[in-house]
Short mmCIF file of C-alpha atoms in Angstrom, two decimals:
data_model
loop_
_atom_site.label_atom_id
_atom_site.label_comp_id
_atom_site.label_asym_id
_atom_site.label_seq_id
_atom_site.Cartn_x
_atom_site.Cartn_y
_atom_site.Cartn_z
CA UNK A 120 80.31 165.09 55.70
CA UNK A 121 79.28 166.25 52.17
CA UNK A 122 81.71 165.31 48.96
CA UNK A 123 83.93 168.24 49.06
CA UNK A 124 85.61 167.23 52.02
CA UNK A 125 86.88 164.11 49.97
CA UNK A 126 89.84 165.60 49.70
CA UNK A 127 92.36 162.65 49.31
CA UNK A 128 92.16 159.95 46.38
CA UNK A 129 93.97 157.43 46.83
CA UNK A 130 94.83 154.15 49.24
CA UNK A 131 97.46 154.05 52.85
CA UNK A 132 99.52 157.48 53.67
CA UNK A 133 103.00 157.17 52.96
CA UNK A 134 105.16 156.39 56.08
CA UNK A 135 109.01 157.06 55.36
CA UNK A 136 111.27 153.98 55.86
CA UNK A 137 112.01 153.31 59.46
CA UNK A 138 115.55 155.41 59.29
CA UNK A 139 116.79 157.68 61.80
CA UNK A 140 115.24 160.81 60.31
CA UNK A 141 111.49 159.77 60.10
CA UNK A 142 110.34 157.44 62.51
CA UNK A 143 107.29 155.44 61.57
CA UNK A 144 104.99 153.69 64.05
CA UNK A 145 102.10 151.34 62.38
CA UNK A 146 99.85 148.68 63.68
CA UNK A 147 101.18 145.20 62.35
CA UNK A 148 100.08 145.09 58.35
CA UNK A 149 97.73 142.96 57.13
CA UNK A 150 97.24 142.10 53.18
CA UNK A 151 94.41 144.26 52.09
CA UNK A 152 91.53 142.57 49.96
CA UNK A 153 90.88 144.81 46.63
CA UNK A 154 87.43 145.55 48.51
CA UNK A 155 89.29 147.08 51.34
CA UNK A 156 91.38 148.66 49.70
CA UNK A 157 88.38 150.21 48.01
CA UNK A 158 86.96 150.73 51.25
CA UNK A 159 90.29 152.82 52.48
CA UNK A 160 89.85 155.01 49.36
CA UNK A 161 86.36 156.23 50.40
CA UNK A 162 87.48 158.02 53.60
CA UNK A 163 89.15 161.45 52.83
CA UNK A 164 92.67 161.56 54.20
CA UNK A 165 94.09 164.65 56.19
CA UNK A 166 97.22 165.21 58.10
CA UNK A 167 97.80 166.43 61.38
CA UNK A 168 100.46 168.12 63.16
CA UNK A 169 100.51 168.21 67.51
CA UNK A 170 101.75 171.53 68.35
CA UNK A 171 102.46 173.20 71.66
CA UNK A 172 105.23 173.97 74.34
CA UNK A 173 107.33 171.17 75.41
CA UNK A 174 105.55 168.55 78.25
CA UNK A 175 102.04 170.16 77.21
CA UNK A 176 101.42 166.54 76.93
CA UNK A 177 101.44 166.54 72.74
CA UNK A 178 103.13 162.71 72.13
CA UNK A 179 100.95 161.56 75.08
CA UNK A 180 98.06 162.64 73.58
CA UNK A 181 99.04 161.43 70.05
CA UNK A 182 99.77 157.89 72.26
CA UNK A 183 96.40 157.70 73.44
CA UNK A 184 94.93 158.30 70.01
CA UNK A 185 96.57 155.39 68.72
CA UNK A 186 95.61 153.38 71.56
CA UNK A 187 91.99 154.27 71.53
CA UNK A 188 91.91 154.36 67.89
CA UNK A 189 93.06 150.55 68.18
CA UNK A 190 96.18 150.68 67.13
CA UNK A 191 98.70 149.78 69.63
CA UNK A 192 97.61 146.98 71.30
CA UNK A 193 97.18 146.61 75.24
CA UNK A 194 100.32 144.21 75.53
CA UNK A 195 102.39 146.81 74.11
CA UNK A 196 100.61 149.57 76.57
CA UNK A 197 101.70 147.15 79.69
CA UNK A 198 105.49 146.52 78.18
CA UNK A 199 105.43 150.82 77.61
CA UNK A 200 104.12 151.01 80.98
CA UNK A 201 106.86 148.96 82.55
CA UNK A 202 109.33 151.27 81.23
CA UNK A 203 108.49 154.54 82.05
CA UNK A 204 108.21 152.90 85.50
CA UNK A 205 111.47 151.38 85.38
CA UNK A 206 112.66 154.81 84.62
CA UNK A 207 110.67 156.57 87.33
CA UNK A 208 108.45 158.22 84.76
CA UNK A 209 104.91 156.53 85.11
CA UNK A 210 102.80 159.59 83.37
CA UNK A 211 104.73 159.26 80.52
CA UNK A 212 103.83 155.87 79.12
CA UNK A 213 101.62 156.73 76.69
CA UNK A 214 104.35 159.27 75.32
CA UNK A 215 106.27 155.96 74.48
CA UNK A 216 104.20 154.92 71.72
CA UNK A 217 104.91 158.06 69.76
CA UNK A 218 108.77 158.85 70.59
CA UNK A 219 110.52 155.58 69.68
CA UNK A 220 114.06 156.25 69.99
CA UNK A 221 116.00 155.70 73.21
CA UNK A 222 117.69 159.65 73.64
CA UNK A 223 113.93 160.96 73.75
CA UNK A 224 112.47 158.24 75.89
CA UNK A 225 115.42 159.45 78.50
CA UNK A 226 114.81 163.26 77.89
CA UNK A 227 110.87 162.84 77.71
CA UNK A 228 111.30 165.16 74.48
CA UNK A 229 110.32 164.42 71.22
CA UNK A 230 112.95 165.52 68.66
CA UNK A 231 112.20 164.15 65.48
CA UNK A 232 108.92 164.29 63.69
CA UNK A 233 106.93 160.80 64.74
CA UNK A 234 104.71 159.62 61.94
CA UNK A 235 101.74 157.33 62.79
CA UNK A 236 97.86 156.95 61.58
CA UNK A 237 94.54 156.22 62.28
CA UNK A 238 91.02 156.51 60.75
CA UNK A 239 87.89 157.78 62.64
CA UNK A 240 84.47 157.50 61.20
CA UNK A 241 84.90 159.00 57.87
CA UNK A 242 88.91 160.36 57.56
CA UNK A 243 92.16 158.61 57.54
CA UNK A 244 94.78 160.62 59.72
CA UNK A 245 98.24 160.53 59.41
CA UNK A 246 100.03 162.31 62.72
CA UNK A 247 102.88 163.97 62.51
CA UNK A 248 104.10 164.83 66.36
CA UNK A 249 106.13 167.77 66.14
CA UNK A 250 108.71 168.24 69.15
CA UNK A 251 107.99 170.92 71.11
CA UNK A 252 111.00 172.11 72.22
CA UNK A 253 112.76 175.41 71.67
CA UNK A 254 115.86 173.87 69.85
CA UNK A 255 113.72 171.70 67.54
CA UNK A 256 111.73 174.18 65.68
CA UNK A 257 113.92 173.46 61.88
CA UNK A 258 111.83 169.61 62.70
CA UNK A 259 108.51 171.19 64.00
CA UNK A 260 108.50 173.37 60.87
CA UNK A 261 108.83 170.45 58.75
CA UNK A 262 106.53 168.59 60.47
CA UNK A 263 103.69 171.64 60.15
CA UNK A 264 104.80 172.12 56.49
CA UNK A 265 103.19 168.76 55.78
CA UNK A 266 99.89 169.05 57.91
CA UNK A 267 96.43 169.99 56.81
CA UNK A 268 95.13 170.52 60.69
CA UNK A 269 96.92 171.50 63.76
CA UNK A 270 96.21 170.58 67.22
CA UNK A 271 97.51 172.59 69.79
CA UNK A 272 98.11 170.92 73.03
CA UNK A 273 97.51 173.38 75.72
CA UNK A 274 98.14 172.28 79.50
CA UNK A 275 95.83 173.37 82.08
CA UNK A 276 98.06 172.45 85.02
CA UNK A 277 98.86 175.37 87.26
CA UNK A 278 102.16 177.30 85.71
CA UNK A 279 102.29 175.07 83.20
CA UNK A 280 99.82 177.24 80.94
CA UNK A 281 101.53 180.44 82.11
CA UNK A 282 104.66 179.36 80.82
CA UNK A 283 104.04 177.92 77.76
CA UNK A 284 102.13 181.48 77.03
CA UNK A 285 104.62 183.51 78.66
CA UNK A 286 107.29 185.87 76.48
CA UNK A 287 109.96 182.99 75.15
CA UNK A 288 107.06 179.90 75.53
CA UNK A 289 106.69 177.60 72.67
CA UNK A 290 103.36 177.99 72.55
CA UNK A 291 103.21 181.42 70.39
CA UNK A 292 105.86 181.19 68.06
CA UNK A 293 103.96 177.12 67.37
CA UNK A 294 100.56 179.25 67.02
CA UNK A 295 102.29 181.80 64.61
CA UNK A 296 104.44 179.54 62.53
CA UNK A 297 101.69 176.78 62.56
CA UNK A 298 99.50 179.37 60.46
CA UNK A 299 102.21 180.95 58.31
CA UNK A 300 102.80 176.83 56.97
CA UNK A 301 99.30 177.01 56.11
CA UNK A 302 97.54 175.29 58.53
CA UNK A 303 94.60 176.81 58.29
CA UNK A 304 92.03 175.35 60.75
CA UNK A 305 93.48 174.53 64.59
CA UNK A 306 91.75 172.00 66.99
CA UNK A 307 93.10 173.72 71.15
CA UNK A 308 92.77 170.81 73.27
CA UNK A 309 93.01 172.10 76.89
CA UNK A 310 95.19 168.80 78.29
CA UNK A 311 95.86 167.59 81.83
CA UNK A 312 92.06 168.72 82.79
CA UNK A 313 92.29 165.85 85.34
CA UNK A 314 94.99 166.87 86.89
CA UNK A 315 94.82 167.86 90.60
CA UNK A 316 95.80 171.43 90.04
CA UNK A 317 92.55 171.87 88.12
CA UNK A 318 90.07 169.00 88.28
CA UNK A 319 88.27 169.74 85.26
CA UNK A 320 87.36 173.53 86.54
CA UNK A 321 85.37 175.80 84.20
CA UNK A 322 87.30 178.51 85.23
CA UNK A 323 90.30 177.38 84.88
CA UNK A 324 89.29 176.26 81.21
CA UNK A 325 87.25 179.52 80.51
CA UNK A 326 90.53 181.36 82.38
CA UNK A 327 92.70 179.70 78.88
CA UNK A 328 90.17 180.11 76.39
CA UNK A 329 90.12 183.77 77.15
CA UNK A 330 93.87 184.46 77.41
CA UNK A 331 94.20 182.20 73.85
CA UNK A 332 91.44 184.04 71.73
CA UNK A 333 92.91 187.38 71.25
CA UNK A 334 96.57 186.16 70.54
CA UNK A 335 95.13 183.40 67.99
CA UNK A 336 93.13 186.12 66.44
CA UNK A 337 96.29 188.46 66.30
CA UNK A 338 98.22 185.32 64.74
CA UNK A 339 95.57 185.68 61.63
CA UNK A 340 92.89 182.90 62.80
CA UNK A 341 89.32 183.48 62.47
CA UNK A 342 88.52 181.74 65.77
CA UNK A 343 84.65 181.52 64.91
CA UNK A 344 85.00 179.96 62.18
CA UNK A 345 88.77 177.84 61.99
CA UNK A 346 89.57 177.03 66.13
CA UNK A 347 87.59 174.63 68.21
CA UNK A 348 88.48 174.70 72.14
CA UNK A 349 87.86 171.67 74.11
CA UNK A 350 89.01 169.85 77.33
CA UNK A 351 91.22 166.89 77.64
CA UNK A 352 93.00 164.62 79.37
CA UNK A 353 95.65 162.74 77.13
CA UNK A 354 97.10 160.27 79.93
CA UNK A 355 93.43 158.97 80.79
CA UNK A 356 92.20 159.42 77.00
CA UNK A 357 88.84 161.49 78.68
CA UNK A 358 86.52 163.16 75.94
CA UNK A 359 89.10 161.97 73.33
CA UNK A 360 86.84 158.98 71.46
CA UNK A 361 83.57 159.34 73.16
CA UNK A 362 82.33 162.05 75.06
CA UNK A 363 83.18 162.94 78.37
CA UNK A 364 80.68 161.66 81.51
CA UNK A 365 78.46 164.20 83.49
CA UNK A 366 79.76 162.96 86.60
CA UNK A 367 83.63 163.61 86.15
CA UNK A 368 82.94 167.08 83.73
CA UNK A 369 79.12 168.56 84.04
CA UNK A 370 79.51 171.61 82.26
CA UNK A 371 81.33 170.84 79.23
CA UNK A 372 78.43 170.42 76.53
CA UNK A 373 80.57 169.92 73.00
CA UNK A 374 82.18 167.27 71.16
CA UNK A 375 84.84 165.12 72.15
CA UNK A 376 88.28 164.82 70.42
CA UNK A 377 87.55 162.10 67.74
CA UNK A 378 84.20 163.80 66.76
CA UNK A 379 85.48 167.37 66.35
CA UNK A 380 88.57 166.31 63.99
CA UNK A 381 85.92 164.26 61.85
CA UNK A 382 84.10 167.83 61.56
CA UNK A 383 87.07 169.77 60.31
CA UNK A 384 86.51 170.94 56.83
CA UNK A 385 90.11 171.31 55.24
CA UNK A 386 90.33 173.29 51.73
CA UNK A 387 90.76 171.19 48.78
CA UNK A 388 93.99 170.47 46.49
CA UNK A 389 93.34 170.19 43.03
CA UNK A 390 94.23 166.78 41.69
CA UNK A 391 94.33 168.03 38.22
CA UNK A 392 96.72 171.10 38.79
CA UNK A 393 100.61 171.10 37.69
CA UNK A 394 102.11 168.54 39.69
CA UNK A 395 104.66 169.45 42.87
CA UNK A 396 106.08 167.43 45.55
CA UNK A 397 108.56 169.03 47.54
CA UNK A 398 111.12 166.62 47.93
CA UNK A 399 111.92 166.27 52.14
CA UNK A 400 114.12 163.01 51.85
CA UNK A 401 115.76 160.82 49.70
CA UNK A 402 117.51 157.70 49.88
CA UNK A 403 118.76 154.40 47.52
CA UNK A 404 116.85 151.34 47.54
CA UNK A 405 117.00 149.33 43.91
CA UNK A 406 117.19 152.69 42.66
CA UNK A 407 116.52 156.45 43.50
CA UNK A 408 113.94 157.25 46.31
CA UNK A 409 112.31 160.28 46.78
CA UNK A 410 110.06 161.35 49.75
CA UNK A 411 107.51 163.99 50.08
CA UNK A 412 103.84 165.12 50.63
CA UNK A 413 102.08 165.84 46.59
CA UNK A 414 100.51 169.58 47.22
CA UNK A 415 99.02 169.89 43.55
CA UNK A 416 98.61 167.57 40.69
CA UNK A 417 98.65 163.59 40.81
CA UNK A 418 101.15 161.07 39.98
CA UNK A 419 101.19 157.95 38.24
CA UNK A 420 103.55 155.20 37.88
CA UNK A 421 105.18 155.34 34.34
CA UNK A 422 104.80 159.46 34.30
CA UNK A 423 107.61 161.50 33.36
CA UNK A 424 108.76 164.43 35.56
CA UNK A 425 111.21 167.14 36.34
CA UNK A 426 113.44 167.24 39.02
CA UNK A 427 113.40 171.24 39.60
CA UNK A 428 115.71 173.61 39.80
CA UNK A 429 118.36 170.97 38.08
CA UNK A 430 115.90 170.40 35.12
CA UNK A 431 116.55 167.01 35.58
CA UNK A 432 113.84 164.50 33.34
CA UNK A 433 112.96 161.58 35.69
CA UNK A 434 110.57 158.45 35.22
CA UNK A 435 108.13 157.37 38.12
CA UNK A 436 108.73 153.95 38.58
CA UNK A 437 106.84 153.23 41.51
CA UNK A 438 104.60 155.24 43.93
CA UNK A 439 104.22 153.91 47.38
CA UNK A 440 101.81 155.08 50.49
CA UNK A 441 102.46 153.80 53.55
CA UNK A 442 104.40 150.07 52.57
CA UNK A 443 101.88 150.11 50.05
CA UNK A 444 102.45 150.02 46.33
CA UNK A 445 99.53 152.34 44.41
CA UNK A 446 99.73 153.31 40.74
CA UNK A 447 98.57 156.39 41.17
CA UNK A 448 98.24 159.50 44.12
CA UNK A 449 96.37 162.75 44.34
CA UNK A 450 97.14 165.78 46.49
CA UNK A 451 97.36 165.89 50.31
CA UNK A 452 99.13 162.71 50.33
CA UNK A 453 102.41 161.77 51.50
CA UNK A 454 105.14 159.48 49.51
CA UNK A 455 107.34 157.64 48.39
CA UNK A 456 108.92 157.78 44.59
CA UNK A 457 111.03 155.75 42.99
CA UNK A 458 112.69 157.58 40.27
CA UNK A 459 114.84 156.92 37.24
CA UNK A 460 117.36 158.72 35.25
CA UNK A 461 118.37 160.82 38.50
CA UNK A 462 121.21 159.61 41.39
CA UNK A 463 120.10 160.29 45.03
CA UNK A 464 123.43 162.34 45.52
CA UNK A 465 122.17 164.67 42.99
CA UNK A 466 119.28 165.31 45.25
CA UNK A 467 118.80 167.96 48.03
CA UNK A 468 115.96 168.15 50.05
CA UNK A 469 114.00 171.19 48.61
CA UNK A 470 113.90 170.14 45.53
CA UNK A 471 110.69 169.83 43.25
CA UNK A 472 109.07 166.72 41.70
CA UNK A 473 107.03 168.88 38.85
CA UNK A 474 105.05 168.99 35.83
CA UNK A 475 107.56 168.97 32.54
CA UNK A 476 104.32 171.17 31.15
CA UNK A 477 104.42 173.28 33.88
CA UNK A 478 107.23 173.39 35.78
CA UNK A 479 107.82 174.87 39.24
CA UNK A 480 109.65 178.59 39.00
CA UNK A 481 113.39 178.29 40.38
CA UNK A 482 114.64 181.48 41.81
CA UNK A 483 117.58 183.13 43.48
CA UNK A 484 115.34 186.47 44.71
CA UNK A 485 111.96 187.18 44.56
CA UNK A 486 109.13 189.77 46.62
CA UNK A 487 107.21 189.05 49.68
CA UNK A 488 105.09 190.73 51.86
CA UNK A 489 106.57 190.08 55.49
CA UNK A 490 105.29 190.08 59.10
CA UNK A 491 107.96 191.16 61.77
CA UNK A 492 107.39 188.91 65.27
CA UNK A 493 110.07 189.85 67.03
CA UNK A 494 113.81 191.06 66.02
CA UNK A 495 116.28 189.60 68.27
CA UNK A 496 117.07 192.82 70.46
CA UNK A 497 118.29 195.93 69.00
CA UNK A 498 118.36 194.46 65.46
CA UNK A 499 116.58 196.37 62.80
CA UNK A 500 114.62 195.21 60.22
CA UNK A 501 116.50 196.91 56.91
CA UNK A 502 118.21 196.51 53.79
CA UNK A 503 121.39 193.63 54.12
CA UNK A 504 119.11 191.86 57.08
CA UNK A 505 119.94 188.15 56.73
CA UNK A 506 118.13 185.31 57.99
CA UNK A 507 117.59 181.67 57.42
CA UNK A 508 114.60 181.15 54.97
CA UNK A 509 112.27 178.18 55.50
CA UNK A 510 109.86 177.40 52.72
CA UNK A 511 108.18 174.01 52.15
CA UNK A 512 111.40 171.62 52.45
CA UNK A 513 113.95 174.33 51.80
CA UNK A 514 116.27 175.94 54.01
CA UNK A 515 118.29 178.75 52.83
CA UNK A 516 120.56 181.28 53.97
CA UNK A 517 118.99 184.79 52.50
CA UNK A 518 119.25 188.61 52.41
CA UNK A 519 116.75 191.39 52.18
CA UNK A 520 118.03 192.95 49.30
CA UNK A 521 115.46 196.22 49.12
CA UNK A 522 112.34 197.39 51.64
CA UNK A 523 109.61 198.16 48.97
CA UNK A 524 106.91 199.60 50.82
CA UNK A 525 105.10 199.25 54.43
CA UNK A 526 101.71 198.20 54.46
CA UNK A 527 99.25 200.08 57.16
CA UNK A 528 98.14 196.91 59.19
CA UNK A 529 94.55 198.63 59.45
CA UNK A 530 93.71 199.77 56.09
CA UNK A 531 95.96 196.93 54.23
CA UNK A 532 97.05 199.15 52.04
CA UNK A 533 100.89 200.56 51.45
CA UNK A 534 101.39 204.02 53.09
CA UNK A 535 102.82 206.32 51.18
CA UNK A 536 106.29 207.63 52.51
CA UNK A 537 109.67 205.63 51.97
CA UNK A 538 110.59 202.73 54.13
CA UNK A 539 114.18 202.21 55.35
CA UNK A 540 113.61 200.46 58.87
CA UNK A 541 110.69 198.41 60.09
CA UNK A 542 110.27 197.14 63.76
CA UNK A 543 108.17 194.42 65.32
CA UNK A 544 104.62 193.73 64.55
CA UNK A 545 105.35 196.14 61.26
CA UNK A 546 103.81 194.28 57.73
CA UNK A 547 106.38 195.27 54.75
CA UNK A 548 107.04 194.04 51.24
CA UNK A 549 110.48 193.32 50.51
CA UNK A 550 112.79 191.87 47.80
CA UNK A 551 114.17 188.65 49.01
CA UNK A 552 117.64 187.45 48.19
CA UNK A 553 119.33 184.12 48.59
CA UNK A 554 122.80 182.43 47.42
CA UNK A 555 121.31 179.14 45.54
CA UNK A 556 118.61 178.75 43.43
CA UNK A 557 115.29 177.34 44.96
CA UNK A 558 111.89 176.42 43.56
CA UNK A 559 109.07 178.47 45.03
CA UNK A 560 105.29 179.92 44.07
CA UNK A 561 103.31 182.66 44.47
CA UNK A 562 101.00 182.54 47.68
CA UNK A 563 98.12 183.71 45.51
CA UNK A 564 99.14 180.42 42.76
CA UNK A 565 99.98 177.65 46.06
CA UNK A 566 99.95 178.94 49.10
CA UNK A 567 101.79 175.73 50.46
CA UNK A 568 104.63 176.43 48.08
CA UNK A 569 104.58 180.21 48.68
CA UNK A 570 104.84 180.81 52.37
CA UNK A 571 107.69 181.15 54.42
CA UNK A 572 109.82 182.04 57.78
CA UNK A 573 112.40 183.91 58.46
CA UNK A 574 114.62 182.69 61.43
CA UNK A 575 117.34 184.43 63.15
CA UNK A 576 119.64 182.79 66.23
CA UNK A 577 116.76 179.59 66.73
CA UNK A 578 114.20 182.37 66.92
CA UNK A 579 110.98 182.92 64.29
CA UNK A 580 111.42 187.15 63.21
CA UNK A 581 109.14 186.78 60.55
CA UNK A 582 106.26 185.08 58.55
CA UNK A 583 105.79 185.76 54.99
CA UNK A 584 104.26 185.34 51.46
CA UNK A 585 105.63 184.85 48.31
CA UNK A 586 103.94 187.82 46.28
CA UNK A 587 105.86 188.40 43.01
CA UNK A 588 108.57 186.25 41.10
CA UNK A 589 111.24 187.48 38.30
CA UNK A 590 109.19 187.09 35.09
CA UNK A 591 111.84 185.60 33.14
CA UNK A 592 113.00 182.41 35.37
CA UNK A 593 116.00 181.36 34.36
#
């Protein structure tokens, strides 16, 4: 890997407090010697989000990881083991490690967003195991939000591809929101490969490579250059850390799991930008805690900030990754602040940690260029449409106020006659209402802090940029 990859600066991810929201899963700590510590800072760290329809096999495979990755050791593999047996659910063992709490062990769903790590050759990971299901989408959007990479979990097994895929699968709206939130560069792990439905068959692989390439390219990905297809299987761990055998797969001539997300090349953050943390959590513990992945700027213990849109002037009195105290953090990772001169109460998740020089713009309507998925049926797309607006951490009730102009999806460029409706698949700028302030960017300024989706009903209707903001914020 050359330099620029380096993108992260600083020592351990940050892994929220074990509270019912975030649920962290880490190998047993051990105190770090100042030379590993050193060591740790080396490796560039990225995050990455499993996405994919529900039982595509995403916690399993995040499981396996772990295990292979070293971990979770193989006494707590046997004890996982024993319970998915005792509840007649052998295949999903390695699921366990992953989904910790009791209501998804019983459903076999993930619901919250599992946090865990691991470090491969030359990059620290930090997972973050979206659920995959239909009425967890708010969580998986959080979860995506945060990540740098996405794997999508595809399964091979026969059906199981087809409906994923299908009209109302997971699997699209995951592909489609995953790239709106900015993750630019997707690993497609073909999972279950073993399975007897398939038994690692070319075809059958070639059959979901070729379905997958047009709609990934019609969700904005240049698949030469930002997707990488290969075969898995998650419950065995084949071609995940070293590549798979001739005997069981002869065709398949590429890397294996480990290999290819030690190849991705993620865009940088710029450490010395205008500092923002979106603020996801918050809690009290000997003072105000703050949680949240840094996408510009760094922060150092003693610094002072703004809490944006309140204005509020806060001091950094600690900065922690993972249950690790650092004095200072760069961009890309996630943590935890301990603040001063702010109570948690007067905290909502959305907020900005910012630059006092340069402070985040707070807004109550601004213009963005849209993409219409899908309208719920015989909705139109018009003036007074309202939706609920998800941008970094915030999550907003909002109106389109005013269609500005349609853009012709070929040439890119606005067509000339009025716009008063739009329909699916139609690209539009719009002026973008909503009833409390929030803190947002331009796309063109930070695209993590300027992207959005609109949801209607528990359904995705539209992906969008932030493209112009009221020159006199308030």
């Amino acid at each position: 890997m050359d330099s620029k990859d380096d993108v992260s600066l600083n020592s351990k991810d940050v892994q929220a407090e074990s509270k019912v929201k975030d649920k962290a899963v880490s190998a047993p700590g051990d105190v770090e010697t100042p030379d590993e510590m050193e060591e740790d800072n080396k490796k560039r760290h990225l995050n990455v989000v499993f996405i994919g329809h529900v039982d595509a096999g995403k916690s399993t495979t995040g499981g396996q990881i772990l295990f292979l990755s070293g971990q979770v050791d193989d006494r707590t593999i046997q004890k996982y083991e024993k319970e998915a047996k005792d509840k007649s659910r052998e295949s999903w063992y390695m699921a366990y490690i992953m989904d910790t709490n009791e209501e998804e062990r019983v459903k076999g769903k993930t619901v919250e967003v599992g946090r865990a790590h691991f470090e491969t050759e030359t990059t620290r990971f930090t997972i973050l195991d979206a659920p995959g299901h239909k009425s967890y989408v708010p969580n998986m959007i959080s979860g995506a939000s945060q990540a740098d990479i996405g794997v999508l979990v595809i399964s091979a097994r026969k059906g199981e591809f087809e409906t994923g895929y299908e009209r109302g699968g997971q699997t699209r709206e995951h592909v489609q929101l995953a790239k709106t939130l900015g993750v630019s560069k997707l690993l497609v792990v073909v999972n279950k490969m073993d399975d007897p439905t398939v038994n690692w068959s070319k075809e059958r692989y070639d059959e979901i490579e070729s379905k997958m390439i047009p709609f990934l390219k019609s969700s904005g990905y240049n698949v030469k250059k930002d997707v990488l297809f290969l075969p898995i299987s998650g419950l065995l761990g084949t071609n995940m850390k070293t590549r798979i055998d001739k005997s069981v797969c002869s065709w398949w001539n590429g890397p294996c799991l480990f290999e290819a997300l030690d190849a991705v090349e993620v865009p940088l953050r710029d450490p010395k930008g205008p500092f923002r943390m979106p603020i996801i959590d918050k809690f009290k513990d000997m003072g105000t805690v703050v949680m949240g992945k840094v996408e510009s700027g760094s922060i150092t213990e003693g610094d002072s900030l703004l809490v944006m849109p309140n204005k509020t002037q806060v001091k950094v009195v600690a900065v922690y990754c993972d249950e690790t105290k650092v004095r200072c953090a760069g961009p890309g990772e996630n943590l935890r602040v301990r603040l001063s001169g702010i109570d948690d109460e007067d905290i909502l998740a959305g907020f900005v940690l910012s630059s006092i020089a340069k402070p985040i713009a707070s807004v109550t309507e601004f213009v963005a260029q849209l993409q219409i998925l899908e309208l719920l049926d015989n909705a139109i797309f018009t003036a007074g449409y309202k939706a609920v607006l998800h941008i970094h951490s915030v999550v907003e009730e909002c109106e389109i106020v005013e269609l500005l102009q349609q853009i012709d999806p070929k040439t890119k460029k606005p067509m000339k006659k009025k716009v008063l409706f739009v329909k699916n698949g139609a690209v539009v700028v719009s002026r973008v209402q909503v009833n409390n302030m929030i803190c947002i960017e331009k796309f063109a300024d930070f695209p993590q802090l300027g992207r959005f989706t609109l949801r209607t009903e528990g359904k995705t209707v539209a992906v969008g940029k932030v493209t112009g903001l009221p020159s006199v914020s308030s």
